[in-house]
PDB file of C-alpha atoms in Angstrom:
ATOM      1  CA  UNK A  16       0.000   0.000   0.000  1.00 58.00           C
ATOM      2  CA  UNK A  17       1.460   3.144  -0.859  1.00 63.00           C
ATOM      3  CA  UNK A  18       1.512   6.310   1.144  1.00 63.00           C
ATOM      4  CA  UNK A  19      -1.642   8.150  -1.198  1.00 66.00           C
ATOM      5  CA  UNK A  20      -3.566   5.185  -0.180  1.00 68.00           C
ATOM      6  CA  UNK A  21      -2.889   5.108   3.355  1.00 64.00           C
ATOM      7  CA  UNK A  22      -3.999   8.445   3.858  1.00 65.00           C
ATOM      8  CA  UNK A  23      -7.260   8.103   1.814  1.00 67.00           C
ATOM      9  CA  UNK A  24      -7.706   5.139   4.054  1.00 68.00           C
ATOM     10  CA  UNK A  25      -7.791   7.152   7.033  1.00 65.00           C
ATOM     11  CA  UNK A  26      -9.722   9.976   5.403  1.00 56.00           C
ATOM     12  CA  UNK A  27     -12.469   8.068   5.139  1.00 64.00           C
ATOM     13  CA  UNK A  28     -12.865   6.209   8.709  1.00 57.00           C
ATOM     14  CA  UNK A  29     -12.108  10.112   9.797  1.00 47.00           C
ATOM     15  CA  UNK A  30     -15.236  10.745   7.891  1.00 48.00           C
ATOM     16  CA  UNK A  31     -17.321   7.407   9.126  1.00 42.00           C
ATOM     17  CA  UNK A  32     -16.469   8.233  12.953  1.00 46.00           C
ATOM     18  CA  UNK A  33     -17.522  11.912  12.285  1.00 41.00           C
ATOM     19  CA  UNK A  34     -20.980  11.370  10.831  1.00 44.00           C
ATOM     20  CA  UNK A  35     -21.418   8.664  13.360  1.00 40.00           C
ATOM     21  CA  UNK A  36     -20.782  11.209  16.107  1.00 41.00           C
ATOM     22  CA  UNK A  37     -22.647  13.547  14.760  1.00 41.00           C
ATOM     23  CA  UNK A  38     -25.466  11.527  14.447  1.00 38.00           C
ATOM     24  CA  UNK A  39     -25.587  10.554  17.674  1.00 38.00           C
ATOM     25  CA  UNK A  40     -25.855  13.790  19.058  1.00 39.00           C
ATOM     26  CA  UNK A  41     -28.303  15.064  17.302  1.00 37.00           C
ATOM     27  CA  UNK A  42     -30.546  11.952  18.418  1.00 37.00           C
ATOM     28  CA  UNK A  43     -29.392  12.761  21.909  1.00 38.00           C
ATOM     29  CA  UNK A  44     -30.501  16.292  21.393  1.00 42.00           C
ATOM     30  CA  UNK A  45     -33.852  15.388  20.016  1.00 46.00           C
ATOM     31  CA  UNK A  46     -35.485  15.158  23.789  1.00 49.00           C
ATOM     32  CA  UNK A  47     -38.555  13.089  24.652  1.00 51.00           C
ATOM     33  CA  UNK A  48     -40.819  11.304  21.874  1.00 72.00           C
ATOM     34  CA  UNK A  49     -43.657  13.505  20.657  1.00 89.00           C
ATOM     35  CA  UNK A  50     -46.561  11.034  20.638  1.00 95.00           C
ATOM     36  CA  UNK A  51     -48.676  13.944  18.484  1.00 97.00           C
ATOM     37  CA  UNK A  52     -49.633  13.319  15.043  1.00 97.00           C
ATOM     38  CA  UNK A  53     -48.987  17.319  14.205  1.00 96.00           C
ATOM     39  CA  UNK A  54     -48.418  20.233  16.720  1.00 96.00           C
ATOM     40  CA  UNK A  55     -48.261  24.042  15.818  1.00 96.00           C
ATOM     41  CA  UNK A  56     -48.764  27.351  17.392  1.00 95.00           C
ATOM     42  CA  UNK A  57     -51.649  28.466  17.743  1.00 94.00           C
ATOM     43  CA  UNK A  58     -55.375  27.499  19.161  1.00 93.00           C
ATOM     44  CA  UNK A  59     -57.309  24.214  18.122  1.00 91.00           C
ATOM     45  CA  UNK A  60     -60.342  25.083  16.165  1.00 80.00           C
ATOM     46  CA  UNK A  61     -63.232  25.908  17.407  1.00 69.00           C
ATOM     47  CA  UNK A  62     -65.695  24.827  19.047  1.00 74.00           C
ATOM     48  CA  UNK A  63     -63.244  24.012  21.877  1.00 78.00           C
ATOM     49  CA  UNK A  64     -63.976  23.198  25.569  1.00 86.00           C
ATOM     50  CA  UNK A  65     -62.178  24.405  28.514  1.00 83.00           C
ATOM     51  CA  UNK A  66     -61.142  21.862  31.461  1.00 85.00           C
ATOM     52  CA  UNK A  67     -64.090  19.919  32.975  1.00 68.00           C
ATOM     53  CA  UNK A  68     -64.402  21.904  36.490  1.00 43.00           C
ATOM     54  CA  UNK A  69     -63.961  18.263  38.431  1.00 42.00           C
ATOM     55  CA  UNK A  70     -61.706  15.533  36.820  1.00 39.00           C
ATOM     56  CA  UNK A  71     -63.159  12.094  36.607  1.00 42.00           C
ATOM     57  CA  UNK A  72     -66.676  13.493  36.677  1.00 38.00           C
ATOM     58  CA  UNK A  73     -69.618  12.375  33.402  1.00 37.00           C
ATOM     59  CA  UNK A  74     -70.066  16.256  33.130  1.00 36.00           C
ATOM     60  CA  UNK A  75     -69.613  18.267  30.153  1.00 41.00           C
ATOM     61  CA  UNK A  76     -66.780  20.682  30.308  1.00 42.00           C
ATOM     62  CA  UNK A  77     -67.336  24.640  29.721  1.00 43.00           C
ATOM     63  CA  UNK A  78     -67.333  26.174  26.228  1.00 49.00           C
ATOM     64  CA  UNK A  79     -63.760  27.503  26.211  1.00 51.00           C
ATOM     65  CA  UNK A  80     -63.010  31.106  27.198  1.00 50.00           C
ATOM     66  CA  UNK A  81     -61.562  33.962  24.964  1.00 51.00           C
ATOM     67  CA  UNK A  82     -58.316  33.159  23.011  1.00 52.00           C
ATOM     68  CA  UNK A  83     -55.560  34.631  25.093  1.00 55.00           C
ATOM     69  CA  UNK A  84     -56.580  33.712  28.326  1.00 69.00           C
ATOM     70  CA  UNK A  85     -54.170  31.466  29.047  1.00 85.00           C
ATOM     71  CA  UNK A  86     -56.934  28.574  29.308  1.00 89.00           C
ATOM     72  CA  UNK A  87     -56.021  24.960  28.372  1.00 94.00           C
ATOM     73  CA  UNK A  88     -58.219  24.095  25.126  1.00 95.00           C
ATOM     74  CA  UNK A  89     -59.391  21.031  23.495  1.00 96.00           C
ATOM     75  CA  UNK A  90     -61.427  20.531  20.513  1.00 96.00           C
ATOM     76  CA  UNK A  91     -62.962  17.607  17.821  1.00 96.00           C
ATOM     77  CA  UNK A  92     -60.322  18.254  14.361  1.00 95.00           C
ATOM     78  CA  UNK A  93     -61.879  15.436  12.577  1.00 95.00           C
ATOM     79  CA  UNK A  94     -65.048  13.899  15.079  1.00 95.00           C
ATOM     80  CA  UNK A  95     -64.621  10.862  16.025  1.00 95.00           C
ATOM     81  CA  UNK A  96     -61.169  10.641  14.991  1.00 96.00           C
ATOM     82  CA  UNK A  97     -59.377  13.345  15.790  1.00 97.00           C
ATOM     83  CA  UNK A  98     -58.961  15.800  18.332  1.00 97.00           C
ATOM     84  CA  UNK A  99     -56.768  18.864  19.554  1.00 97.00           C
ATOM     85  CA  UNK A 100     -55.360  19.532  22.985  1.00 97.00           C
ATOM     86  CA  UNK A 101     -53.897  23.599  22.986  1.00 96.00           C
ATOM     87  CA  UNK A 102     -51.645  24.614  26.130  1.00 96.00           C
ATOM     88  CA  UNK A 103     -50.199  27.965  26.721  1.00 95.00           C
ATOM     89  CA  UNK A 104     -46.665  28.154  28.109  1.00 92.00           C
ATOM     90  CA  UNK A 105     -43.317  29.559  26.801  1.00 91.00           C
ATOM     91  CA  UNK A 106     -43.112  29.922  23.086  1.00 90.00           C
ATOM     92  CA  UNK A 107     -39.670  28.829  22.594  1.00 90.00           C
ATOM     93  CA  UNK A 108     -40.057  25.425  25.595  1.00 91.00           C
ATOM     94  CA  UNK A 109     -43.641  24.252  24.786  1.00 92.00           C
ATOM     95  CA  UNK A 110     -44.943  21.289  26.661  1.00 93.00           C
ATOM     96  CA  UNK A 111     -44.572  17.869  24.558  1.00 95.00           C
ATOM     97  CA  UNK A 112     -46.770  14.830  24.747  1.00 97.00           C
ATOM     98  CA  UNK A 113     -44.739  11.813  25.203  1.00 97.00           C
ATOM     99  CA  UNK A 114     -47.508   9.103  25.420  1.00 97.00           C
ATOM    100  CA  UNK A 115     -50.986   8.883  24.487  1.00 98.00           C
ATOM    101  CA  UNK A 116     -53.324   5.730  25.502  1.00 97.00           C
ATOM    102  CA  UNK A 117     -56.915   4.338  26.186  1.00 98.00           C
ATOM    103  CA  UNK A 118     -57.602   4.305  29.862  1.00 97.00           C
ATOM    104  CA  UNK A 119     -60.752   2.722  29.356  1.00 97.00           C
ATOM    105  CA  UNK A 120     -63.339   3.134  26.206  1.00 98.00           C
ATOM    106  CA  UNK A 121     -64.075   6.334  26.509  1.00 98.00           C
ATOM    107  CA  UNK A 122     -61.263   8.279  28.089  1.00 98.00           C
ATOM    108  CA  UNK A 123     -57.739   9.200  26.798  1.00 98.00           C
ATOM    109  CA  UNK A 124     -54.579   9.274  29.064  1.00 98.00           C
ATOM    110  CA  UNK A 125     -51.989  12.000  27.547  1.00 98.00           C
ATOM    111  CA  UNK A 126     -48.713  12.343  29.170  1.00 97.00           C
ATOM    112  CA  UNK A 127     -46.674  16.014  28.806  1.00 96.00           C
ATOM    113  CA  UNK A 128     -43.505  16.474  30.174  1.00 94.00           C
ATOM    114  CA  UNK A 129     -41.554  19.952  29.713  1.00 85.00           C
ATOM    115  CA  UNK A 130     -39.118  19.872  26.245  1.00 78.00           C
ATOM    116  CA  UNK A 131     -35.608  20.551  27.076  1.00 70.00           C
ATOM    117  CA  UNK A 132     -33.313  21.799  29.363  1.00 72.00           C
ATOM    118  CA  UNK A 133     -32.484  24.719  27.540  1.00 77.00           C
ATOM    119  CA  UNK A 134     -33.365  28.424  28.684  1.00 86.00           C
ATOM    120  CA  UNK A 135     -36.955  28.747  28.102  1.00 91.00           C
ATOM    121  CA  UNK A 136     -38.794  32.616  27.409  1.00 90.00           C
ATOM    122  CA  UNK A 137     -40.915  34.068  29.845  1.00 88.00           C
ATOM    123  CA  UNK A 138     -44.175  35.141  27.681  1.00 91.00           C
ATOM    124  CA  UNK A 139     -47.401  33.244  27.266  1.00 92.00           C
ATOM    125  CA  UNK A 140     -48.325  31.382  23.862  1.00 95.00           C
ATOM    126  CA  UNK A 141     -50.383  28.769  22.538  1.00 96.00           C
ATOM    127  CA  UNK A 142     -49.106  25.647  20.998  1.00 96.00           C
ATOM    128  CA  UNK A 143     -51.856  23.042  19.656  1.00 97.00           C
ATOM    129  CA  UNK A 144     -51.029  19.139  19.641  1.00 97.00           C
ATOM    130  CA  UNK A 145     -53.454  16.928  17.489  1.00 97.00           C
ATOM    131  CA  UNK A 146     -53.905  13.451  18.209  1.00 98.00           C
ATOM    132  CA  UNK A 147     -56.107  10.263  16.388  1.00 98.00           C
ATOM    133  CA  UNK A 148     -58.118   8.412  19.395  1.00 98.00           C
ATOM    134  CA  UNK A 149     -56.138   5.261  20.367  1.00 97.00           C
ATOM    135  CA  UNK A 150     -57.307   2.171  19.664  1.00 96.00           C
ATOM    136  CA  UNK A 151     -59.654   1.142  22.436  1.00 97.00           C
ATOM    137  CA  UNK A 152     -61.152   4.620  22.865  1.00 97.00           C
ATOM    138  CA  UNK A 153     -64.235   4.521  20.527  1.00 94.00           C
ATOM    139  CA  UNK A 154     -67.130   5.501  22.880  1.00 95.00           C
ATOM    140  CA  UNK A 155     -68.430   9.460  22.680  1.00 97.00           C
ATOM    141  CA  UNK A 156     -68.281  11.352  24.815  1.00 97.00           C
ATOM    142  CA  UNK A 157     -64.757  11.139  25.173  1.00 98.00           C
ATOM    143  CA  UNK A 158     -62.952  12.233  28.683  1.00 98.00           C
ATOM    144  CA  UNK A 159     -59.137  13.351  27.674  1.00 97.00           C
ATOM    145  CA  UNK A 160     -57.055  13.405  30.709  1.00 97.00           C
ATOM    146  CA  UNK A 161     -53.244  14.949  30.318  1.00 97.00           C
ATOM    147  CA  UNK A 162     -51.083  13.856  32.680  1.00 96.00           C
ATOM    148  CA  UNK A 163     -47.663  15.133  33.956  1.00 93.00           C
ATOM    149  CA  UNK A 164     -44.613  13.037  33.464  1.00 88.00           C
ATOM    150  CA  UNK A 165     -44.995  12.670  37.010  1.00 88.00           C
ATOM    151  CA  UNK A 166     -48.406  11.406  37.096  1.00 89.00           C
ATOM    152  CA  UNK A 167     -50.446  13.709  38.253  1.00 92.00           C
ATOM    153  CA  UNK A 168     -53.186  14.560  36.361  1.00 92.00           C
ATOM    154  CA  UNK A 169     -53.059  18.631  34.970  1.00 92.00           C
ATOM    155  CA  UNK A 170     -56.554  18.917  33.447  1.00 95.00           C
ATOM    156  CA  UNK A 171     -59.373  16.948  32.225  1.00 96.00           C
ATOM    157  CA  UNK A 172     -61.437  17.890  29.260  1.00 96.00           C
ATOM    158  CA  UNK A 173     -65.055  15.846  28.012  1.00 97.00           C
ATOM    159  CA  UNK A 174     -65.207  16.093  24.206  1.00 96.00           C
ATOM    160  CA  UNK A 175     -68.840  15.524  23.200  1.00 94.00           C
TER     161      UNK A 175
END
C-alpha cells in the first residue's frame, strides 16, 4: 500500500467516525418522543372546551373562554377521529406529549412532560397538539385526561 492510499484510508474512517458522532448527538438532542400526530402554534379550532371543572366526573366541560386567556383548550379536528389539545406556556419550551393511551373506552390518558433543558422565554403562547383516538377509545363522549410526566393529572377535558 502506498503512502496516497494510506492516507485516503484514514480519510475516510475520519469521515465514518464523524458522521457517526454527529449523528448521535443530534438523536441525543432530540429530547422526549412527541406522541402527536402534528403540533403548531396556535389554538385548536373551534368549538373548543375548557377543562371539565372536576376531573373524573360524566359532566360536560365549559365552552372555552376567549383566546388569550391562558386557558387549556381542546377541541374535535376530525369527530370521532381526531382531536386537539392547545396549552399555553413559553413559546420557545412548549410542553410535549410523550404518550398517548386508552384508559378505558371512553377516556384518553396523555402524558406532557416539559421539552428541554435549555433556557426557556418568559411570555405566554399557545401551541396546539393533534392526536387520532387510540385504539380502544371509541365511545363518545370522550374524557381526555393529560397527565404530567410525574403522574399527576393537569386537566381533564369531556369532548362531546
Amino acid at each position: 500500500m502506498n503512502l496516497y492510499q494510506g492516507k485516503r484510508r484514514r480519510l475516510r474512517t475520519l469521515a465514518c467516525a464523524l458522521a457517526v458522532g454527529i449523528l448521535l448527538g443530534v438523536a441525543a438532542c432530540a429530547g422526549a418522543p412527541h406522541a402527536a400526530d402534528r403540533s403548531y402554534r396556535g389554538v385548536v379550532a373551534s368549538p373548543s372546551v375548557a377543562p371539565d371543572a372536576s376531573p373524573g366526573s360524566s359532566s360536560t366541560a365549559s365552552p372555552a373562554p376567549p383566546q388569550g386567556s391562558g386557558t387549556p383548550l381542546a377541541g374535535w379536528v376530525d369527530k370521532p377521529r381526531r382531536f386537539g389539545v392547545t396549552l399555553w406556556g413559553s413559546s420557545s419550551c412548549p410542553a410535549v406529549p410523550t404518550r398517548i393511551e386508552a384508559a378505558g373506552s371512553d377516556r384518553v390518558n396523555i402524558t406532557f412532560e416539559q421539552a428541554g433543558d435549555n433556557v426557556c422565554t418568559a411570555d405566554l403562547a399557545p401551541t396546539t397538539h393533534e392526536f387520532t383516538v387510540p385504539a380502544g377509545a371509541h365511545t363518545l363522549p370522550l374524557a381526555v385526561t393529560l397527565v404530567d410526566g410525574q403522574g399527576g393529572t393537569m386537566h381533564t377535558f369531556v369532548l362531546e
